[in-house]
Amino acid sequence: FFFVLQMAFFLRRSVARARPQQRGSAFESSSAKIFKSSKANKRGFAKALDGTLRDGSHDMKTFGIGFFRSVAGVEAYGHFATAFYHVYKAMEDNFDAQPQETGISRVWQGAPELRRAEALGKDLAYLGLDPTLSALSPATQEYVDSIHNAAKEDSALLLGHFYCRYFADLFGGSMLGYPTKVAVGLPEEYPAFYNFPEAVSAHRQEYIEGLYEALNEEGEKLCQDTQAAVVGETKKAFALNANLYTEVHPKLPGF
Protein backbone atom coordinates (compact mmCIF):
# COMPACT_ATOMS: atom_id res chain seq x y z
CA PHE A 1 0.00 0.00 0.00
CA PHE A 2 2.88 2.36 0.83
CA PHE A 3 4.36 1.81 -2.62
CA VAL A 4 1.05 2.58 -4.31
CA LEU A 5 0.79 5.85 -2.37
CA GLN A 6 4.40 6.67 -3.18
CA MET A 7 3.80 6.02 -6.85
CA ALA A 8 0.69 8.21 -6.88
CA PHE A 9 2.62 11.03 -5.15
CA PHE A 10 5.53 10.76 -7.59
CA LEU A 11 3.26 10.75 -10.63
CA ARG A 12 1.23 13.68 -9.32
CA ARG A 13 4.37 15.74 -8.60
CA SER A 14 5.88 14.91 -12.01
CA VAL A 15 2.69 15.77 -13.88
CA ALA A 16 2.36 19.05 -12.00
CA ARG A 17 5.91 19.98 -12.99
CA ALA A 18 5.44 19.01 -16.61
CA ARG A 19 1.98 20.52 -17.12
CA PRO A 20 1.30 23.20 -14.53
CA GLN A 21 -1.78 24.31 -16.38
CA GLN A 22 -3.33 20.91 -15.68
CA ARG A 23 -2.83 20.79 -11.92
CA GLY A 24 -5.39 19.19 -9.68
CA SER A 25 -7.72 16.28 -9.89
CA ALA A 26 -8.91 17.01 -13.42
CA PHE A 27 -5.75 15.59 -14.99
CA GLU A 28 -4.91 13.07 -12.29
CA SER A 29 -8.31 11.38 -12.59
CA SER A 30 -8.65 11.57 -16.37
CA SER A 31 -8.23 7.81 -16.81
CA ALA A 32 -10.72 7.12 -14.02
CA LYS A 33 -13.20 9.48 -15.63
CA ILE A 34 -12.82 7.80 -19.00
CA PHE A 35 -13.31 4.39 -17.38
CA LYS A 36 -16.39 5.50 -15.43
CA SER A 37 -17.99 7.45 -18.26
CA SER A 38 -17.63 4.68 -20.83
CA LYS A 39 -20.93 3.19 -21.95
CA ALA A 40 -19.45 0.30 -23.91
CA ASN A 41 -17.68 -1.18 -20.87
CA LYS A 42 -20.92 -1.42 -18.92
CA ARG A 43 -22.22 -4.25 -21.08
CA GLY A 44 -21.28 -7.38 -22.96
CA PHE A 45 -17.81 -8.75 -23.49
CA ALA A 46 -16.07 -5.50 -22.47
CA LYS A 47 -17.79 -5.63 -19.09
CA ALA A 48 -16.64 -9.23 -18.59
CA LEU A 49 -13.04 -8.31 -19.43
CA ASP A 50 -13.13 -5.29 -17.13
CA GLY A 51 -14.29 -7.65 -14.41
CA THR A 52 -10.73 -8.97 -14.22
CA LEU A 53 -9.74 -5.58 -12.79
CA ARG A 54 -12.10 -6.04 -9.88
CA ASP A 55 -11.56 -9.68 -8.95
CA GLY A 56 -7.94 -9.36 -7.86
CA SER A 57 -6.36 -10.55 -11.12
CA HIS A 58 -4.72 -7.14 -11.55
CA ASP A 59 -2.63 -6.35 -8.45
CA MET A 60 -1.88 -2.61 -8.45
CA LYS A 61 0.69 -2.97 -5.68
CA THR A 62 2.76 -5.36 -7.77
CA PHE A 63 2.57 -3.10 -10.81
CA GLY A 64 3.35 -0.03 -8.71
CA ILE A 65 6.49 -1.64 -7.30
CA GLY A 66 7.36 -2.93 -10.78
CA PHE A 67 7.12 0.54 -12.25
CA PHE A 68 9.50 1.98 -9.66
CA ARG A 69 11.95 -0.83 -10.35
CA SER A 70 11.77 -0.13 -14.09
CA VAL A 71 12.82 3.50 -13.65
CA ALA A 72 15.54 3.00 -11.02
CA GLY A 73 18.14 3.82 -13.65
CA VAL A 74 19.21 3.31 -17.25
CA GLU A 75 20.01 -0.37 -16.79
CA ALA A 76 16.68 -0.97 -15.02
CA TYR A 77 14.75 0.62 -17.88
CA GLY A 78 16.85 -1.45 -20.27
CA HIS A 79 15.69 -4.62 -18.49
CA PHE A 80 12.07 -3.48 -18.62
CA ALA A 81 12.19 -2.43 -22.28
CA THR A 82 13.99 -5.61 -23.35
CA ALA A 83 11.50 -7.90 -21.63
CA PHE A 84 8.46 -6.09 -22.93
CA TYR A 85 9.94 -5.76 -26.42
CA HIS A 86 9.87 -9.55 -26.65
CA VAL A 87 6.33 -9.69 -25.22
CA TYR A 88 4.94 -7.10 -27.64
CA LYS A 89 6.86 -8.61 -30.55
CA ALA A 90 5.29 -12.00 -29.82
CA MET A 91 1.81 -10.47 -29.52
CA GLU A 92 2.05 -8.29 -32.59
CA ASP A 93 3.60 -10.98 -34.78
CA ASN A 94 0.78 -13.35 -33.80
CA PHE A 95 -1.89 -10.69 -34.32
CA ASP A 96 -0.49 -9.96 -37.80
CA ALA A 97 -0.43 -13.66 -38.66
CA GLN A 98 -4.12 -14.32 -37.96
CA PRO A 99 -6.55 -14.66 -40.87
CA GLN A 100 -8.63 -11.55 -41.58
CA GLU A 101 -11.85 -13.32 -40.62
CA THR A 102 -10.73 -13.81 -37.02
CA GLY A 103 -11.85 -11.49 -34.25
CA ILE A 104 -8.35 -10.52 -33.11
CA SER A 105 -7.42 -9.61 -36.68
CA ARG A 106 -10.44 -7.32 -37.03
CA VAL A 107 -9.71 -5.59 -33.72
CA TRP A 108 -6.00 -5.33 -34.45
CA GLN A 109 -6.39 -4.02 -37.99
CA GLY A 110 -8.61 -1.29 -36.59
CA ALA A 111 -5.98 -0.13 -34.11
CA PRO A 112 -2.61 0.17 -35.94
CA GLU A 113 -1.58 3.05 -33.67
CA LEU A 114 -1.17 0.69 -30.72
CA ARG A 115 1.94 -1.12 -31.94
CA ARG A 116 4.56 -0.93 -29.18
CA ALA A 117 7.38 -3.31 -30.21
CA GLU A 118 8.85 -0.78 -32.63
CA ALA A 119 8.65 1.98 -30.00
CA LEU A 120 10.43 -0.20 -27.44
CA GLY A 121 13.05 -1.02 -30.05
CA LYS A 122 13.62 2.71 -30.49
CA ASP A 123 14.11 3.16 -26.74
CA LEU A 124 16.55 0.26 -26.63
CA ALA A 125 18.51 1.59 -29.61
CA TYR A 126 18.93 4.91 -27.79
CA LEU A 127 20.28 3.01 -24.78
CA GLY A 128 22.68 1.14 -27.06
CA LEU A 129 20.93 -2.19 -26.57
CA ASP A 130 19.89 -4.81 -29.09
CA PRO A 131 17.12 -7.02 -27.68
CA THR A 132 17.97 -9.81 -30.13
CA LEU A 133 21.33 -10.25 -28.37
CA SER A 134 19.80 -10.83 -24.94
CA ALA A 135 18.57 -14.25 -23.86
CA LEU A 136 14.97 -14.19 -22.70
CA SER A 137 14.62 -14.29 -18.93
CA PRO A 138 12.53 -17.15 -17.48
CA ALA A 139 9.49 -14.89 -16.89
CA THR A 140 9.80 -13.35 -20.36
CA GLN A 141 10.10 -16.78 -21.97
CA GLU A 142 7.04 -18.02 -20.08
CA TYR A 143 5.03 -14.99 -21.22
CA VAL A 144 6.12 -15.31 -24.85
CA ASP A 145 5.39 -19.04 -24.86
CA SER A 146 1.92 -18.37 -23.44
CA ILE A 147 1.14 -15.96 -26.28
CA HIS A 148 2.30 -18.45 -28.91
CA ASN A 149 0.31 -21.25 -27.25
CA ALA A 150 -2.83 -19.11 -27.16
CA ALA A 151 -2.50 -18.42 -30.88
CA LYS A 152 -2.16 -22.14 -31.60
CA GLU A 153 -5.04 -23.19 -29.35
CA ASP A 154 -7.63 -20.59 -30.41
CA SER A 155 -6.93 -17.17 -31.91
CA ALA A 156 -9.80 -15.76 -29.82
CA LEU A 157 -7.60 -16.19 -26.74
CA LEU A 158 -5.32 -13.49 -28.13
CA LEU A 159 -8.09 -11.00 -27.35
CA GLY A 160 -7.23 -11.52 -23.69
CA HIS A 161 -3.59 -10.61 -24.28
CA PHE A 162 -4.65 -7.61 -26.36
CA TYR A 163 -6.92 -6.35 -23.58
CA CYS A 164 -4.37 -6.89 -20.81
CA ARG A 165 -1.51 -4.92 -22.35
CA TYR A 166 -3.01 -2.26 -24.60
CA PHE A 167 -5.75 -1.10 -22.26
CA ALA A 168 -3.12 -0.80 -19.54
CA ASP A 169 -1.06 1.32 -21.92
CA LEU A 170 -4.01 3.54 -22.79
CA PHE A 171 -5.22 4.05 -19.23
CA GLY A 172 -2.07 4.01 -17.09
CA GLY A 173 0.70 4.50 -19.62
CA SER A 174 -0.45 8.04 -20.39
CA MET A 175 0.86 9.11 -16.96
CA LEU A 176 4.12 7.17 -16.93
CA GLY A 177 6.03 8.78 -19.79
CA TYR A 178 7.21 11.93 -18.02
CA PRO A 179 8.17 10.24 -14.72
CA THR A 180 10.17 7.69 -16.73
CA LYS A 181 11.90 10.44 -18.71
CA VAL A 182 12.89 12.29 -15.54
CA ALA A 183 13.95 9.23 -13.53
CA VAL A 184 16.02 7.66 -16.31
CA GLY A 185 17.30 10.96 -17.75
CA LEU A 186 15.96 10.52 -21.28
CA PRO A 187 15.80 13.27 -23.94
CA GLU A 188 12.60 14.94 -25.10
CA GLU A 189 11.30 12.34 -27.58
CA TYR A 190 11.80 9.43 -25.20
CA PRO A 191 10.58 7.06 -23.86
CA ALA A 192 8.96 6.22 -27.18
CA PHE A 193 7.12 3.36 -25.51
CA TYR A 194 4.72 5.76 -23.77
CA ASN A 195 4.27 8.07 -26.76
CA PHE A 196 1.20 7.41 -28.90
CA PRO A 197 0.28 9.10 -32.18
CA GLU A 198 -1.99 12.13 -31.96
CA ALA A 199 -4.90 10.03 -33.22
CA VAL A 200 -4.74 8.31 -29.82
CA SER A 201 -3.36 10.92 -27.43
CA ALA A 202 -5.57 13.79 -28.58
CA HIS A 203 -8.75 11.70 -28.56
CA ARG A 204 -8.01 9.13 -25.87
CA GLN A 205 -11.57 8.82 -24.54
CA GLU A 206 -13.07 8.30 -27.99
CA TYR A 207 -10.30 5.91 -28.95
CA ILE A 208 -10.77 3.76 -25.84
CA GLU A 209 -14.53 3.75 -26.31
CA GLY A 210 -14.04 2.55 -29.87
CA LEU A 211 -11.88 -0.35 -28.66
CA TYR A 212 -14.48 -1.32 -26.08
CA GLU A 213 -17.12 -1.29 -28.83
CA ALA A 214 -14.91 -3.45 -31.05
CA LEU A 215 -14.46 -5.99 -28.25
CA ASN A 216 -18.20 -6.09 -27.66
CA GLU A 217 -18.81 -6.72 -31.35
CA GLU A 218 -16.36 -9.61 -31.35
CA GLY A 219 -17.74 -10.97 -28.09
CA GLU A 220 -21.19 -11.27 -29.66
CA LYS A 221 -19.70 -13.68 -32.19
CA LEU A 222 -18.25 -15.96 -29.51
CA CYS A 223 -20.06 -18.68 -27.60
CA GLN A 224 -20.23 -18.39 -23.82
CA ASP A 225 -17.54 -21.02 -23.30
CA THR A 226 -15.11 -19.16 -25.57
CA GLN A 227 -15.90 -15.85 -23.88
CA ALA A 228 -15.12 -17.46 -20.53
CA ALA A 229 -11.88 -18.89 -21.94
CA VAL A 230 -10.80 -15.42 -23.13
CA VAL A 231 -11.53 -13.96 -19.68
CA GLY A 232 -9.45 -16.77 -18.19
CA GLU A 233 -6.62 -16.00 -20.61
CA THR A 234 -6.80 -12.34 -19.58
CA LYS A 235 -6.33 -13.32 -15.94
CA LYS A 236 -3.40 -15.48 -16.97
CA ALA A 237 -1.88 -12.56 -18.88
CA PHE A 238 -2.13 -10.33 -15.80
CA ALA A 239 -0.31 -13.00 -13.77
CA LEU A 240 2.41 -13.24 -16.42
CA ASN A 241 2.80 -9.46 -16.30
CA ALA A 242 3.16 -9.58 -12.53
CA ASN A 243 5.87 -12.25 -12.83
CA LEU A 244 7.73 -10.08 -15.30
CA TYR A 245 7.54 -7.01 -13.05
CA THR A 246 8.84 -8.89 -10.01
CA GLU A 247 11.57 -10.93 -11.68
CA VAL A 248 15.21 -10.26 -10.81
CA HIS A 249 17.12 -9.84 -14.07
CA PRO A 250 20.69 -10.84 -14.89
CA LYS A 251 23.10 -8.18 -16.12
CA LEU A 252 22.35 -6.97 -19.64
CA PRO A 253 25.00 -7.06 -22.39
CA GLY A 254 26.46 -3.59 -22.74
CA PHE A 255 26.29 -2.71 -19.00
mmCIF file of C-alpha atoms in Angstrom, residues 11-244:
data_model
loop_
_atom_site.group_PDB
_atom_site.id
_atom_site.type_symbol
_atom_site.label_atom_id
_atom_site.label_comp_id
_atom_site.label_asym_id
_atom_site.label_seq_id
_atom_site.Cartn_x
_atom_site.Cartn_y
_atom_site.Cartn_z
ATOM 1 C CA LEU A 11 3.255 10.753 -10.629
ATOM 2 C CA ARG A 12 1.231 13.685 -9.319
ATOM 3 C CA ARG A 13 4.372 15.740 -8.601
ATOM 4 C CA SER A 14 5.882 14.910 -12.006
ATOM 5 C CA VAL A 15 2.694 15.772 -13.876
ATOM 6 C CA ALA A 16 2.359 19.046 -11.996
ATOM 7 C CA ARG A 17 5.906 19.981 -12.994
ATOM 8 C CA ALA A 18 5.436 19.007 -16.614
ATOM 9 C CA ARG A 19 1.984 20.517 -17.116
ATOM 10 C CA PRO A 20 1.299 23.200 -14.532
ATOM 11 C CA GLN A 21 -1.779 24.314 -16.384
ATOM 12 C CA GLN A 22 -3.327 20.908 -15.685
ATOM 13 C CA ARG A 23 -2.827 20.793 -11.923
ATOM 14 C CA GLY A 24 -5.391 19.193 -9.677
ATOM 15 C CA SER A 25 -7.719 16.281 -9.885
ATOM 16 C CA ALA A 26 -8.910 17.009 -13.418
ATOM 17 C CA PHE A 27 -5.750 15.589 -14.986
ATOM 18 C CA GLU A 28 -4.914 13.074 -12.290
ATOM 19 C CA SER A 29 -8.305 11.377 -12.587
ATOM 20 C CA SER A 30 -8.654 11.566 -16.375
ATOM 21 C CA SER A 31 -8.226 7.811 -16.811
ATOM 22 C CA ALA A 32 -10.720 7.119 -14.018
ATOM 23 C CA LYS A 33 -13.195 9.483 -15.627
ATOM 24 C CA ILE A 34 -12.821 7.798 -18.997
ATOM 25 C CA PHE A 35 -13.306 4.394 -17.381
ATOM 26 C CA LYS A 36 -16.393 5.501 -15.429
ATOM 27 C CA SER A 37 -17.994 7.449 -18.262
ATOM 28 C CA SER A 38 -17.630 4.679 -20.834
ATOM 29 C CA LYS A 39 -20.931 3.191 -21.951
ATOM 30 C CA ALA A 40 -19.447 0.303 -23.905
ATOM 31 C CA ASN A 41 -17.679 -1.183 -20.873
ATOM 32 C CA LYS A 42 -20.921 -1.421 -18.919
ATOM 33 C CA ARG A 43 -22.215 -4.253 -21.082
ATOM 34 C CA GLY A 44 -21.282 -7.380 -22.962
ATOM 35 C CA PHE A 45 -17.807 -8.752 -23.489
ATOM 36 C CA ALA A 46 -16.069 -5.503 -22.471
ATOM 37 C CA LYS A 47 -17.791 -5.633 -19.089
ATOM 38 C CA ALA A 48 -16.641 -9.225 -18.588
ATOM 39 C CA LEU A 49 -13.040 -8.306 -19.433
ATOM 40 C CA ASP A 50 -13.126 -5.286 -17.129
ATOM 41 C CA GLY A 51 -14.295 -7.653 -14.411
ATOM 42 C CA THR A 52 -10.727 -8.970 -14.224
ATOM 43 C CA LEU A 53 -9.739 -5.578 -12.794
ATOM 44 C CA ARG A 54 -12.102 -6.038 -9.877
ATOM 45 C CA ASP A 55 -11.561 -9.682 -8.955
ATOM 46 C CA GLY A 56 -7.945 -9.363 -7.858
ATOM 47 C CA SER A 57 -6.363 -10.551 -11.118
ATOM 48 C CA HIS A 58 -4.717 -7.139 -11.545
ATOM 49 C CA ASP A 59 -2.627 -6.353 -8.450
ATOM 50 C CA MET A 60 -1.880 -2.614 -8.448
ATOM 51 C CA LYS A 61 0.693 -2.972 -5.679
ATOM 52 C CA THR A 62 2.755 -5.358 -7.774
ATOM 53 C CA PHE A 63 2.571 -3.099 -10.808
ATOM 54 C CA GLY A 64 3.352 -0.026 -8.714
ATOM 55 C CA ILE A 65 6.486 -1.641 -7.302
ATOM 56 C CA GLY A 66 7.358 -2.932 -10.778
ATOM 57 C CA PHE A 67 7.118 0.543 -12.252
ATOM 58 C CA PHE A 68 9.497 1.980 -9.664
ATOM 59 C CA ARG A 69 11.953 -0.830 -10.350
ATOM 60 C CA SER A 70 11.766 -0.130 -14.088
ATOM 61 C CA VAL A 71 12.822 3.503 -13.654
ATOM 62 C CA ALA A 72 15.537 2.996 -11.015
ATOM 63 C CA GLY A 73 18.143 3.820 -13.648
ATOM 64 C CA VAL A 74 19.207 3.311 -17.248
ATOM 65 C CA GLU A 75 20.005 -0.372 -16.786
ATOM 66 C CA ALA A 76 16.684 -0.974 -15.021
ATOM 67 C CA TYR A 77 14.754 0.619 -17.882
ATOM 68 C CA GLY A 78 16.852 -1.450 -20.275
ATOM 69 C CA HIS A 79 15.691 -4.616 -18.488
ATOM 70 C CA PHE A 80 12.067 -3.478 -18.621
ATOM 71 C CA ALA A 81 12.186 -2.433 -22.276
ATOM 72 C CA THR A 82 13.987 -5.611 -23.349
ATOM 73 C CA ALA A 83 11.497 -7.904 -21.633
ATOM 74 C CA PHE A 84 8.458 -6.090 -22.934
ATOM 75 C CA TYR A 85 9.943 -5.763 -26.415
ATOM 76 C CA HIS A 86 9.868 -9.551 -26.652
ATOM 77 C CA VAL A 87 6.332 -9.692 -25.223
ATOM 78 C CA TYR A 88 4.944 -7.102 -27.642
ATOM 79 C CA LYS A 89 6.864 -8.613 -30.550
ATOM 80 C CA ALA A 90 5.286 -12.000 -29.817
ATOM 81 C CA MET A 91 1.814 -10.475 -29.520
ATOM 82 C CA GLU A 92 2.046 -8.288 -32.590
ATOM 83 C CA ASP A 93 3.597 -10.982 -34.783
ATOM 84 C CA ASN A 94 0.779 -13.351 -33.805
ATOM 85 C CA PHE A 95 -1.886 -10.689 -34.325
ATOM 86 C CA ASP A 96 -0.489 -9.960 -37.797
ATOM 87 C CA ALA A 97 -0.428 -13.659 -38.661
ATOM 88 C CA GLN A 98 -4.118 -14.325 -37.963
ATOM 89 C CA PRO A 99 -6.547 -14.655 -40.870
ATOM 90 C CA GLN A 100 -8.627 -11.548 -41.578
ATOM 91 C CA GLU A 101 -11.848 -13.317 -40.624
ATOM 92 C CA THR A 102 -10.729 -13.807 -37.017
ATOM 93 C CA GLY A 103 -11.849 -11.490 -34.246
ATOM 94 C CA ILE A 104 -8.352 -10.522 -33.107
ATOM 95 C CA SER A 105 -7.425 -9.608 -36.678
ATOM 96 C CA ARG A 106 -10.443 -7.319 -37.028
ATOM 97 C CA VAL A 107 -9.714 -5.593 -33.721
ATOM 98 C CA TRP A 108 -5.998 -5.328 -34.453
ATOM 99 C CA GLN A 109 -6.388 -4.015 -37.989
ATOM 100 C CA GLY A 110 -8.614 -1.293 -36.586
ATOM 101 C CA ALA A 111 -5.976 -0.126 -34.108
ATOM 102 C CA PRO A 112 -2.615 0.172 -35.941
ATOM 103 C CA GLU A 113 -1.582 3.049 -33.673
ATOM 104 C CA LEU A 114 -1.166 0.694 -30.716
ATOM 105 C CA ARG A 115 1.941 -1.116 -31.941
ATOM 106 C CA ARG A 116 4.563 -0.935 -29.182
ATOM 107 C CA ALA A 117 7.377 -3.312 -30.213
ATOM 108 C CA GLU A 118 8.848 -0.777 -32.627
ATOM 109 C CA ALA A 119 8.653 1.980 -29.996
ATOM 110 C CA LEU A 120 10.431 -0.201 -27.437
ATOM 111 C CA GLY A 121 13.048 -1.021 -30.054
ATOM 112 C CA LYS A 122 13.624 2.706 -30.488
ATOM 113 C CA ASP A 123 14.108 3.163 -26.743
ATOM 114 C CA LEU A 124 16.548 0.256 -26.629
ATOM 115 C CA ALA A 125 18.507 1.589 -29.614
ATOM 116 C CA TYR A 126 18.931 4.913 -27.793
ATOM 117 C CA LEU A 127 20.284 3.011 -24.775
ATOM 118 C CA GLY A 128 22.684 1.144 -27.059
ATOM 119 C CA LEU A 129 20.927 -2.195 -26.567
ATOM 120 C CA ASP A 130 19.893 -4.809 -29.095
ATOM 121 C CA PRO A 131 17.117 -7.024 -27.680
ATOM 122 C CA THR A 132 17.966 -9.806 -30.131
ATOM 123 C CA LEU A 133 21.332 -10.246 -28.366
ATOM 124 C CA SER A 134 19.796 -10.825 -24.938
ATOM 125 C CA ALA A 135 18.566 -14.249 -23.863
ATOM 126 C CA LEU A 136 14.972 -14.190 -22.696
ATOM 127 C CA SER A 137 14.625 -14.286 -18.926
ATOM 128 C CA PRO A 138 12.530 -17.152 -17.485
ATOM 129 C CA ALA A 139 9.495 -14.894 -16.890
ATOM 130 C CA THR A 140 9.800 -13.350 -20.358
ATOM 131 C CA GLN A 141 10.095 -16.777 -21.973
ATOM 132 C CA GLU A 142 7.036 -18.018 -20.084
ATOM 133 C CA TYR A 143 5.032 -14.987 -21.220
ATOM 134 C CA VAL A 144 6.124 -15.306 -24.854
ATOM 135 C CA ASP A 145 5.388 -19.041 -24.863
ATOM 136 C CA SER A 146 1.923 -18.366 -23.443
ATOM 137 C CA ILE A 147 1.140 -15.958 -26.282
ATOM 138 C CA HIS A 148 2.298 -18.452 -28.909
ATOM 139 C CA ASN A 149 0.310 -21.254 -27.252
ATOM 140 C CA ALA A 150 -2.832 -19.110 -27.155
ATOM 141 C CA ALA A 151 -2.502 -18.424 -30.878
ATOM 142 C CA LYS A 152 -2.157 -22.136 -31.599
ATOM 143 C CA GLU A 153 -5.036 -23.185 -29.353
ATOM 144 C CA ASP A 154 -7.625 -20.593 -30.407
ATOM 145 C CA SER A 155 -6.926 -17.169 -31.906
ATOM 146 C CA ALA A 156 -9.797 -15.758 -29.824
ATOM 147 C CA LEU A 157 -7.597 -16.192 -26.740
ATOM 148 C CA LEU A 158 -5.321 -13.489 -28.132
ATOM 149 C CA LEU A 159 -8.088 -11.002 -27.353
ATOM 150 C CA GLY A 160 -7.230 -11.518 -23.687
ATOM 151 C CA HIS A 161 -3.595 -10.606 -24.276
ATOM 152 C CA PHE A 162 -4.652 -7.606 -26.360
ATOM 153 C CA TYR A 163 -6.920 -6.354 -23.582
ATOM 154 C CA CYS A 164 -4.367 -6.889 -20.807
ATOM 155 C CA ARG A 165 -1.510 -4.918 -22.349
ATOM 156 C CA TYR A 166 -3.015 -2.257 -24.601
ATOM 157 C CA PHE A 167 -5.754 -1.099 -22.259
ATOM 158 C CA ALA A 168 -3.120 -0.802 -19.537
ATOM 159 C CA ASP A 169 -1.060 1.321 -21.917
ATOM 160 C CA LEU A 170 -4.011 3.542 -22.794
ATOM 161 C CA PHE A 171 -5.218 4.048 -19.229
ATOM 162 C CA GLY A 172 -2.067 4.011 -17.089
ATOM 163 C CA GLY A 173 0.701 4.505 -19.625
ATOM 164 C CA SER A 174 -0.450 8.036 -20.390
ATOM 165 C CA MET A 175 0.856 9.112 -16.959
ATOM 166 C CA LEU A 176 4.119 7.169 -16.929
ATOM 167 C CA GLY A 177 6.032 8.776 -19.787
ATOM 168 C CA TYR A 178 7.211 11.927 -18.024
ATOM 169 C CA PRO A 179 8.173 10.243 -14.717
ATOM 170 C CA THR A 180 10.170 7.693 -16.726
ATOM 171 C CA LYS A 181 11.901 10.445 -18.713
ATOM 172 C CA VAL A 182 12.890 12.289 -15.539
ATOM 173 C CA ALA A 183 13.946 9.234 -13.525
ATOM 174 C CA VAL A 184 16.017 7.661 -16.307
ATOM 175 C CA GLY A 185 17.302 10.957 -17.751
ATOM 176 C CA LEU A 186 15.956 10.516 -21.278
ATOM 177 C CA PRO A 187 15.799 13.275 -23.938
ATOM 178 C CA GLU A 188 12.597 14.940 -25.103
ATOM 179 C CA GLU A 189 11.305 12.341 -27.581
ATOM 180 C CA TYR A 190 11.799 9.431 -25.196
ATOM 181 C CA PRO A 191 10.580 7.064 -23.860
ATOM 182 C CA ALA A 192 8.961 6.216 -27.179
ATOM 183 C CA PHE A 193 7.115 3.359 -25.506
ATOM 184 C CA TYR A 194 4.724 5.756 -23.765
ATOM 185 C CA ASN A 195 4.267 8.069 -26.759
ATOM 186 C CA PHE A 196 1.196 7.411 -28.899
ATOM 187 C CA PRO A 197 0.283 9.097 -32.182
ATOM 188 C CA GLU A 198 -1.991 12.132 -31.960
ATOM 189 C CA ALA A 199 -4.902 10.031 -33.216
ATOM 190 C CA VAL A 200 -4.744 8.313 -29.824
ATOM 191 C CA SER A 201 -3.358 10.922 -27.431
ATOM 192 C CA ALA A 202 -5.574 13.793 -28.579
ATOM 193 C CA HIS A 203 -8.751 11.701 -28.558
ATOM 194 C CA ARG A 204 -8.012 9.131 -25.865
ATOM 195 C CA GLN A 205 -11.571 8.821 -24.542
ATOM 196 C CA GLU A 206 -13.072 8.297 -27.988
ATOM 197 C CA TYR A 207 -10.299 5.913 -28.948
ATOM 198 C CA ILE A 208 -10.765 3.762 -25.845
ATOM 199 C CA GLU A 209 -14.526 3.747 -26.305
ATOM 200 C CA GLY A 210 -14.039 2.553 -29.867
ATOM 201 C CA LEU A 211 -11.881 -0.346 -28.661
ATOM 202 C CA TYR A 212 -14.482 -1.325 -26.079
ATOM 203 C CA GLU A 213 -17.120 -1.292 -28.828
ATOM 204 C CA ALA A 214 -14.914 -3.452 -31.052
ATOM 205 C CA LEU A 215 -14.460 -5.985 -28.250
ATOM 206 C CA ASN A 216 -18.203 -6.088 -27.663
ATOM 207 C CA GLU A 217 -18.814 -6.725 -31.353
ATOM 208 C CA GLU A 218 -16.360 -9.612 -31.355
ATOM 209 C CA GLY A 219 -17.739 -10.968 -28.094
ATOM 210 C CA GLU A 220 -21.193 -11.273 -29.659
ATOM 211 C CA LYS A 221 -19.700 -13.682 -32.191
ATOM 212 C CA LEU A 222 -18.247 -15.961 -29.514
ATOM 213 C CA CYS A 223 -20.058 -18.685 -27.604
ATOM 214 C CA GLN A 224 -20.225 -18.393 -23.815
ATOM 215 C CA ASP A 225 -17.538 -21.022 -23.305
ATOM 216 C CA THR A 226 -15.106 -19.156 -25.569
ATOM 217 C CA GLN A 227 -15.897 -15.852 -23.879
ATOM 218 C CA ALA A 228 -15.124 -17.460 -20.528
ATOM 219 C CA ALA A 229 -11.881 -18.893 -21.942
ATOM 220 C CA VAL A 230 -10.798 -15.424 -23.125
ATOM 221 C CA VAL A 231 -11.534 -13.964 -19.684
ATOM 222 C CA GLY A 232 -9.449 -16.771 -18.186
ATOM 223 C CA GLU A 233 -6.622 -16.000 -20.611
ATOM 224 C CA THR A 234 -6.803 -12.342 -19.577
ATOM 225 C CA LYS A 235 -6.326 -13.319 -15.936
ATOM 226 C CA LYS A 236 -3.396 -15.483 -16.969
ATOM 227 C CA ALA A 237 -1.883 -12.558 -18.881
ATOM 228 C CA PHE A 238 -2.131 -10.330 -15.798
ATOM 229 C CA ALA A 239 -0.315 -13.002 -13.773
ATOM 230 C CA LEU A 240 2.415 -13.241 -16.424
ATOM 231 C CA ASN A 241 2.797 -9.457 -16.304
ATOM 232 C CA ALA A 242 3.158 -9.579 -12.533
ATOM 233 C CA ASN A 243 5.865 -12.250 -12.834
ATOM 234 C CA LEU A 244 7.731 -10.077 -15.304
#
